[in-house]
Short mmCIF file of N, CA, C and O in Angstrom, two decimals:
data_model
loop_
_atom_site.label_atom_id
_atom_site.label_comp_id
_atom_site.label_asym_id
_atom_site.label_seq_id
_atom_site.Cartn_x
_atom_site.Cartn_y
_atom_site.Cartn_z
N MET A 1 0.94 -0.93 0.03
CA MET A 1 0.13 0.04 -0.05
C MET A 1 1.24 1.34 0.05
O MET A 1 1.56 1.03 0.59
N SER A 2 0.46 2.27 -0.80
CA SER A 2 1.47 3.53 -0.92
C SER A 2 0.53 4.22 -0.40
O SER A 2 -0.71 4.41 -0.41
N TYR A 3 1.17 5.21 -0.10
CA TYR A 3 1.00 6.59 0.31
C TYR A 3 1.14 7.64 -0.52
O TYR A 3 2.35 7.55 -0.79
N GLU A 4 0.57 8.84 -0.26
CA GLU A 4 0.55 10.07 -1.12
C GLU A 4 0.39 11.46 0.04
O GLU A 4 -0.51 11.58 0.83
N LEU A 5 1.50 12.72 0.35
CA LEU A 5 0.98 13.22 1.00
C LEU A 5 0.33 14.58 -0.17
O LEU A 5 0.73 14.46 -0.92
N ILE A 6 -0.59 14.89 0.52
CA ILE A 6 -1.16 16.07 0.01
C ILE A 6 -1.18 17.70 0.44
O ILE A 6 -1.02 17.61 1.63
N ASP A 7 -1.26 18.66 -0.07
CA ASP A 7 -0.86 20.05 0.63
C ASP A 7 -2.09 19.81 1.20
O ASP A 7 -3.39 19.81 1.25
N SER A 8 -1.94 21.22 2.11
CA SER A 8 -3.40 21.50 2.87
C SER A 8 -4.52 22.25 1.70
O SER A 8 -5.79 22.28 2.48
N GLU A 9 -4.34 22.84 0.61
CA GLU A 9 -4.85 23.12 -0.24
C GLU A 9 -6.02 22.32 -0.57
O GLU A 9 -7.03 22.53 -1.03
N LYS A 10 -5.29 20.97 -0.91
CA LYS A 10 -5.93 19.72 -1.69
C LYS A 10 -6.97 19.32 -0.46
O LYS A 10 -7.79 18.85 -0.72
N LEU A 11 -6.52 19.07 0.51
CA LEU A 11 -7.32 18.84 1.92
C LEU A 11 -8.16 19.51 2.25
O LEU A 11 -9.42 18.92 2.43
N ASN A 12 -8.33 20.86 2.42
CA ASN A 12 -9.74 21.58 2.11
C ASN A 12 -10.40 21.32 1.33
O ASN A 12 -11.60 21.20 1.25
N GLN A 13 -9.73 21.34 -0.44
CA GLN A 13 -10.80 20.98 -1.49
C GLN A 13 -11.50 19.29 -0.95
O GLN A 13 -12.75 19.41 -1.32
N LEU A 14 -10.70 18.88 -0.44
CA LEU A 14 -11.79 17.63 -0.17
C LEU A 14 -12.73 17.69 0.95
O LEU A 14 -13.69 17.03 0.56
N ILE A 15 -12.23 18.28 1.75
CA ILE A 15 -12.99 18.06 3.07
C ILE A 15 -14.23 19.02 2.41
O ILE A 15 -15.40 18.40 2.69
N LEU A 16 -14.20 20.13 2.13
CA LEU A 16 -15.61 20.95 1.40
C LEU A 16 -16.01 19.78 0.60
O LEU A 16 -17.23 20.23 0.58
N SER A 17 -15.71 19.55 -0.50
CA SER A 17 -16.36 18.00 -1.27
C SER A 17 -17.29 17.53 -0.24
O SER A 17 -18.35 16.70 -0.60
N ILE A 18 -16.82 16.81 0.66
CA ILE A 18 -17.15 16.01 1.55
C ILE A 18 -18.25 16.27 2.12
O ILE A 18 -19.59 15.77 2.36
N GLU A 19 -18.31 17.87 2.19
CA GLU A 19 -19.21 18.91 3.33
C GLU A 19 -20.36 18.30 2.38
O GLU A 19 -21.48 18.37 2.33
N VAL A 20 -20.20 19.45 0.81
CA VAL A 20 -20.98 19.21 -0.16
C VAL A 20 -22.04 17.96 -0.32
O VAL A 20 -23.38 17.95 -0.26
N LEU A 21 -21.59 16.69 -0.01
CA LEU A 21 -22.09 15.69 -0.40
C LEU A 21 -22.65 15.03 0.68
O LEU A 21 -24.04 14.75 0.68
N ASN A 22 -22.59 15.20 1.60
CA ASN A 22 -23.24 15.17 2.81
C ASN A 22 -24.35 16.02 2.90
O ASN A 22 -25.43 15.50 3.27
N GLU A 23 -24.14 17.48 2.71
CA GLU A 23 -25.36 18.16 2.24
C GLU A 23 -26.46 17.76 1.33
O GLU A 23 -27.74 17.33 1.94
N GLN A 24 -25.87 17.09 0.19
CA GLN A 24 -26.28 16.42 -0.79
C GLN A 24 -27.52 14.77 -0.45
O GLN A 24 -28.64 15.24 -0.52
N VAL A 25 -26.82 14.82 0.54
CA VAL A 25 -27.22 13.33 1.01
C VAL A 25 -28.74 13.38 2.02
O VAL A 25 -29.57 13.20 2.08
N ARG A 26 -28.24 14.62 2.68
CA ARG A 26 -29.41 14.53 3.68
C ARG A 26 -30.42 15.52 2.90
O ARG A 26 -31.22 14.77 3.77
N GLU A 27 -30.17 16.72 2.24
CA GLU A 27 -31.36 17.09 1.55
C GLU A 27 -32.16 15.62 0.75
O GLU A 27 -33.90 15.81 0.61
N LEU A 28 -31.59 14.61 0.15
CA LEU A 28 -32.46 13.63 -0.63
C LEU A 28 -33.16 12.98 0.09
O LEU A 28 -34.05 12.20 0.00
N SER A 29 -32.63 12.63 1.67
CA SER A 29 -33.40 11.72 2.34
C SER A 29 -34.31 12.64 3.26
O SER A 29 -35.31 11.54 3.58
N ASN A 30 -34.37 14.13 3.69
CA ASN A 30 -35.40 14.69 3.81
C ASN A 30 -36.35 14.80 2.56
O ASN A 30 -37.75 14.57 3.04
N LYS A 31 -36.11 14.81 1.84
CA LYS A 31 -37.39 14.74 0.60
C LYS A 31 -38.15 13.17 0.37
O LYS A 31 -38.80 13.09 -0.01
N SER A 32 -37.01 12.33 0.55
CA SER A 32 -38.06 10.85 0.17
C SER A 32 -39.01 10.85 1.83
O SER A 32 -39.79 9.85 1.74
N LYS A 33 -38.34 11.22 2.78
CA LYS A 33 -39.17 11.32 3.98
C LYS A 33 -40.55 12.14 3.90
O LYS A 33 -41.69 11.32 3.94
N ILE A 34 -40.54 12.80 2.94
CA ILE A 34 -41.71 13.87 2.93
C ILE A 34 -42.72 13.23 1.53
O ILE A 34 -44.06 13.24 2.20
N THR A 35 -42.22 12.45 0.72
CA THR A 35 -42.93 12.38 -0.04
C THR A 35 -43.26 10.55 -0.33
O THR A 35 -44.18 10.11 -0.57
N GLU A 36 -42.68 10.13 1.19
CA GLU A 36 -42.99 8.83 1.53
C GLU A 36 -44.17 8.81 2.39
O GLU A 36 -44.81 9.43 3.02
N LYS A 37 -45.60 7.93 1.52
CA LYS A 37 -47.03 8.29 2.46
C LYS A 37 -47.23 6.98 3.10
O LYS A 37 -46.92 5.73 1.75
N LYS A 38 -47.83 6.59 3.98
CA LYS A 38 -48.42 5.25 4.58
C LYS A 38 -49.63 5.30 4.14
O LYS A 38 -50.82 6.62 4.17
N ILE A 39 -50.14 4.42 3.72
CA ILE A 39 -51.53 3.87 2.75
C ILE A 39 -52.32 2.63 3.28
O ILE A 39 -51.53 1.73 4.27
N TYR A 40 -53.56 3.20 4.49
CA TYR A 40 -54.17 1.94 5.26
C TYR A 40 -54.68 1.34 4.16
O TYR A 40 -55.92 1.27 3.81
N THR A 41 -55.18 0.11 4.45
CA THR A 41 -56.70 -0.56 4.08
C THR A 41 -57.45 -0.88 5.04
O THR A 41 -57.72 -0.22 6.19
N ASN A 42 -58.83 -1.05 4.90
CA ASN A 42 -59.90 -1.26 5.69
C ASN A 42 -59.48 -1.82 7.05
O ASN A 42 -59.70 -1.68 8.50
N SER A 43 -58.62 -3.28 7.25
CA SER A 43 -58.24 -4.04 7.94
C SER A 43 -57.28 -3.38 9.00
O SER A 43 -57.26 -3.42 10.30
N GLU A 44 -56.09 -3.04 8.70
CA GLU A 44 -55.14 -2.02 9.31
C GLU A 44 -56.32 -0.72 10.40
O GLU A 44 -55.71 -0.45 10.65
N ILE A 45 -57.07 0.00 9.44
CA ILE A 45 -57.80 1.40 9.90
C ILE A 45 -58.80 0.27 11.17
O ILE A 45 -59.24 1.14 12.37
N ARG A 46 -59.18 -0.59 10.86
CA ARG A 46 -60.38 -1.26 12.25
C ARG A 46 -59.38 -1.70 12.86
O ARG A 46 -59.60 -1.42 14.11
N GLU A 47 -58.28 -2.15 12.99
CA GLU A 47 -56.84 -2.60 14.02
C GLU A 47 -56.34 -0.88 14.82
O GLU A 47 -56.38 -1.24 15.86
N LEU A 48 -55.97 -0.52 13.86
CA LEU A 48 -55.75 1.23 14.34
C LEU A 48 -56.75 2.08 15.33
O LEU A 48 -56.09 2.51 16.23
N PHE A 49 -57.47 1.78 14.79
CA PHE A 49 -58.70 2.53 15.66
C PHE A 49 -59.61 1.43 16.73
O PHE A 49 -60.40 1.93 17.44
N GLY A 50 -59.67 0.37 16.70
CA GLY A 50 -60.22 -0.95 17.43
C GLY A 50 -61.74 -0.70 17.19
O GLY A 50 -62.31 -0.75 18.33
N VAL A 51 -62.15 -0.65 16.06
CA VAL A 51 -63.60 -0.68 15.50
C VAL A 51 -63.58 -1.89 14.55
O VAL A 51 -62.74 -2.43 14.09
N GLN A 52 -64.81 -1.66 14.41
CA GLN A 52 -65.44 -2.95 13.71
C GLN A 52 -65.63 -2.05 12.11
O GLN A 52 -66.12 -1.29 12.00
N ASP A 53 -65.75 -2.77 11.10
CA ASP A 53 -66.30 -2.14 9.97
C ASP A 53 -67.68 -1.72 9.91
O ASP A 53 -66.99 -0.73 8.94
N LYS A 54 -68.57 -2.16 10.16
CA LYS A 54 -69.55 -1.23 10.47
C LYS A 54 -69.35 0.21 10.60
O LYS A 54 -69.60 1.13 10.06
N LEU A 55 -68.61 0.47 11.84
CA LEU A 55 -68.32 1.99 11.79
C LEU A 55 -67.54 2.76 10.85
O LEU A 55 -67.51 4.26 10.67
N ILE A 56 -66.28 1.70 10.44
CA ILE A 56 -65.84 2.42 9.62
C ILE A 56 -66.29 3.04 8.43
O ILE A 56 -66.32 4.34 7.65
N ARG A 57 -67.08 1.71 8.00
CA ARG A 57 -68.13 2.31 6.60
C ARG A 57 -69.45 3.22 7.20
O ARG A 57 -69.33 4.53 6.12
N LYS A 58 -69.59 3.48 8.33
CA LYS A 58 -70.15 4.97 9.12
C LYS A 58 -69.73 6.02 9.02
O LYS A 58 -70.54 6.92 8.26
N TYR A 59 -68.81 5.88 8.97
CA TYR A 59 -67.30 7.25 9.10
C TYR A 59 -67.55 7.74 7.27
O TYR A 59 -67.65 8.95 7.49
N ARG A 60 -67.00 6.58 6.47
CA ARG A 60 -67.09 6.76 5.35
C ARG A 60 -68.54 7.26 4.68
O ARG A 60 -68.46 8.02 4.29
N ASP A 61 -69.55 7.01 4.96
CA ASP A 61 -70.62 7.52 4.61
C ASP A 61 -71.07 8.57 5.02
O ASP A 61 -71.98 9.16 4.14
N ASP A 62 -70.78 8.80 5.96
CA ASP A 62 -71.38 9.96 6.85
C ASP A 62 -70.35 11.57 6.23
O ASP A 62 -70.45 12.54 7.08
N GLY A 63 -69.54 10.81 5.74
CA GLY A 63 -68.47 11.89 5.35
C GLY A 63 -67.07 12.19 6.61
O GLY A 63 -66.76 13.31 6.42
N LYS A 64 -67.28 11.25 6.97
CA LYS A 64 -66.57 11.61 8.42
C LYS A 64 -65.00 11.87 8.08
O LYS A 64 -63.78 12.14 8.44
N LEU A 65 -64.63 10.14 7.15
CA LEU A 65 -63.42 9.49 7.39
C LEU A 65 -63.69 9.54 5.59
O LEU A 65 -64.02 8.91 4.95
N ALA A 66 -62.33 10.31 5.09
CA ALA A 66 -62.02 10.12 3.37
C ALA A 66 -61.24 9.22 3.67
O ALA A 66 -60.40 8.99 3.97
N TYR A 67 -61.22 8.37 1.51
CA TYR A 67 -61.05 7.46 1.78
C TYR A 67 -60.72 7.30 -0.31
O TYR A 67 -61.01 8.59 -0.53
N HIS A 68 -59.95 6.73 -0.63
CA HIS A 68 -59.66 6.60 -1.75
C HIS A 68 -60.49 5.05 -1.99
O HIS A 68 -60.34 4.25 -1.88
N LYS A 69 -61.16 4.91 -3.59
CA LYS A 69 -61.41 3.41 -4.13
C LYS A 69 -61.26 2.95 -4.91
O LYS A 69 -61.08 4.20 -6.32
N GLU A 70 -60.78 1.68 -5.19
CA GLU A 70 -60.63 1.19 -6.46
C GLU A 70 -61.31 0.06 -6.56
O GLU A 70 -61.41 -0.84 -5.84
N GLY A 71 -62.45 -0.52 -7.04
CA GLY A 71 -63.18 -1.32 -7.22
C GLY A 71 -64.32 -1.33 -5.92
O GLY A 71 -64.53 -0.71 -5.29
N ASP A 72 -63.56 -2.58 -5.28
CA ASP A 72 -64.41 -2.81 -3.84
C ASP A 72 -63.64 -2.48 -2.83
O ASP A 72 -63.71 -2.80 -1.78
N LYS A 73 -62.30 -2.04 -3.40
CA LYS A 73 -61.24 -1.79 -2.08
C LYS A 73 -61.41 -0.47 -1.58
O LYS A 73 -61.24 0.47 -2.54
N PHE A 74 -60.99 -0.60 -0.35
CA PHE A 74 -61.11 1.47 0.62
C PHE A 74 -59.70 1.56 0.66
O PHE A 74 -58.87 0.45 0.98
N TRP A 75 -58.81 2.70 0.59
CA TRP A 75 -57.58 3.08 0.79
C TRP A 75 -57.63 3.67 1.48
O TRP A 75 -58.39 5.11 1.46
N TYR A 76 -56.72 4.13 3.20
CA TYR A 76 -56.85 5.77 3.76
C TYR A 76 -55.16 5.81 3.91
O TYR A 76 -54.57 5.21 3.68
N THR A 77 -55.06 6.97 3.53
CA THR A 77 -53.86 7.77 3.59
C THR A 77 -53.43 8.05 5.00
O THR A 77 -54.84 8.77 5.75
N GLN A 78 -52.39 8.53 5.29
CA GLN A 78 -52.14 9.44 6.90
C GLN A 78 -52.74 10.58 6.75
O GLN A 78 -53.35 11.04 7.68
N GLU A 79 -52.51 11.09 6.22
CA GLU A 79 -53.67 12.88 5.89
C GLU A 79 -55.16 12.03 5.93
O GLU A 79 -55.62 12.92 6.96
N ASP A 80 -55.62 11.24 5.60
CA ASP A 80 -57.13 10.89 5.73
C ASP A 80 -57.38 10.92 7.26
O ASP A 80 -58.10 11.40 7.88
N ILE A 81 -56.22 10.14 8.00
CA ILE A 81 -56.96 9.87 9.19
C ILE A 81 -56.23 10.98 9.94
O ILE A 81 -57.26 11.17 10.82
N ASP A 82 -55.45 11.56 9.65
CA ASP A 82 -55.00 12.68 10.44
C ASP A 82 -55.98 13.72 10.57
O ASP A 82 -56.52 14.56 11.27
N GLN A 83 -56.46 13.93 9.31
CA GLN A 83 -58.06 14.94 9.20
C GLN A 83 -59.10 14.62 10.24
O GLN A 83 -59.40 15.23 10.69
N PHE A 84 -59.31 13.05 10.02
CA PHE A 84 -60.28 12.32 11.05
C PHE A 84 -60.25 12.96 11.83
O PHE A 84 -61.29 13.18 12.62
N LEU A 85 -59.08 12.38 12.84
CA LEU A 85 -58.81 12.68 14.25
C LEU A 85 -58.85 14.02 14.50
O LEU A 85 -59.50 14.50 15.50
N SER A 86 -58.27 14.87 13.63
CA SER A 86 -58.59 16.15 14.19
C SER A 86 -59.57 17.08 14.48
O SER A 86 -59.52 17.93 15.45
N HIS A 87 -60.56 16.73 12.84
CA HIS A 87 -61.86 16.73 13.24
C HIS A 87 -62.73 16.60 14.39
O HIS A 87 -64.10 17.16 14.51
N ASN A 88 -62.42 15.27 14.95
CA ASN A 88 -63.24 15.12 16.36
C ASN A 88 -62.02 15.20 17.75
O ASN A 88 -62.60 14.07 18.09
N HIS A 89 -61.33 15.69 17.36
CA HIS A 89 -60.43 16.10 18.74
C HIS A 89 -61.61 17.04 19.61
O HIS A 89 -62.25 18.20 19.04
N TYR A 90 -61.44 16.81 20.76
CA TYR A 90 -61.78 17.37 21.94
C TYR A 90 -61.09 18.20 23.09
O TYR A 90 -60.19 17.00 23.52
N GLU A 91 -60.72 19.51 23.66
CA GLU A 91 -60.15 19.30 24.21
C GLU A 91 -60.40 19.08 25.99
O GLU A 91 -61.65 18.97 26.12
N ALA A 92 -59.68 18.14 27.00
CA ALA A 92 -60.19 18.25 28.09
C ALA A 92 -60.46 19.47 28.88
O ALA A 92 -59.75 20.70 28.60
N TYR A 93 -61.12 19.44 29.67
CA TYR A 93 -61.78 20.35 30.19
C TYR A 93 -62.04 20.10 31.73
O TYR A 93 -62.08 21.44 32.52
N ALA A 94 -61.72 19.58 32.14
CA ALA A 94 -61.16 19.07 33.66
C ALA A 94 -60.04 19.00 34.17
O ALA A 94 -59.02 17.53 33.76
N TYR A 95 -59.74 19.28 35.05
CA TYR A 95 -58.29 19.43 36.05
C TYR A 95 -58.72 19.03 37.09
O TYR A 95 -58.96 19.54 37.63
N ASN A 96 -57.76 17.99 37.69
CA ASN A 96 -57.61 17.56 39.02
C ASN A 96 -57.05 19.19 39.66
O ASN A 96 -56.05 19.50 39.46
#
């Protein structure tokens, strides 16, 4: 294995290049987290909420729970769930 000495200018250029690459990797990682969407099925919603299919159907039919439909399959995004929960959130009013 051979070694080569580099001067401080080349070292600084190398360090700067590594920092730029590191920032680009960080940006790409953040973008992938933003575009990543979780999609839920009826059974996952049922398990998440701890309710039966009838109640999920009622929430959909009453327009309380947004959904996406393809054929006879229903799909829910995290945004659909968050919106449902925020519209049905009540602040606590009794404190000990």
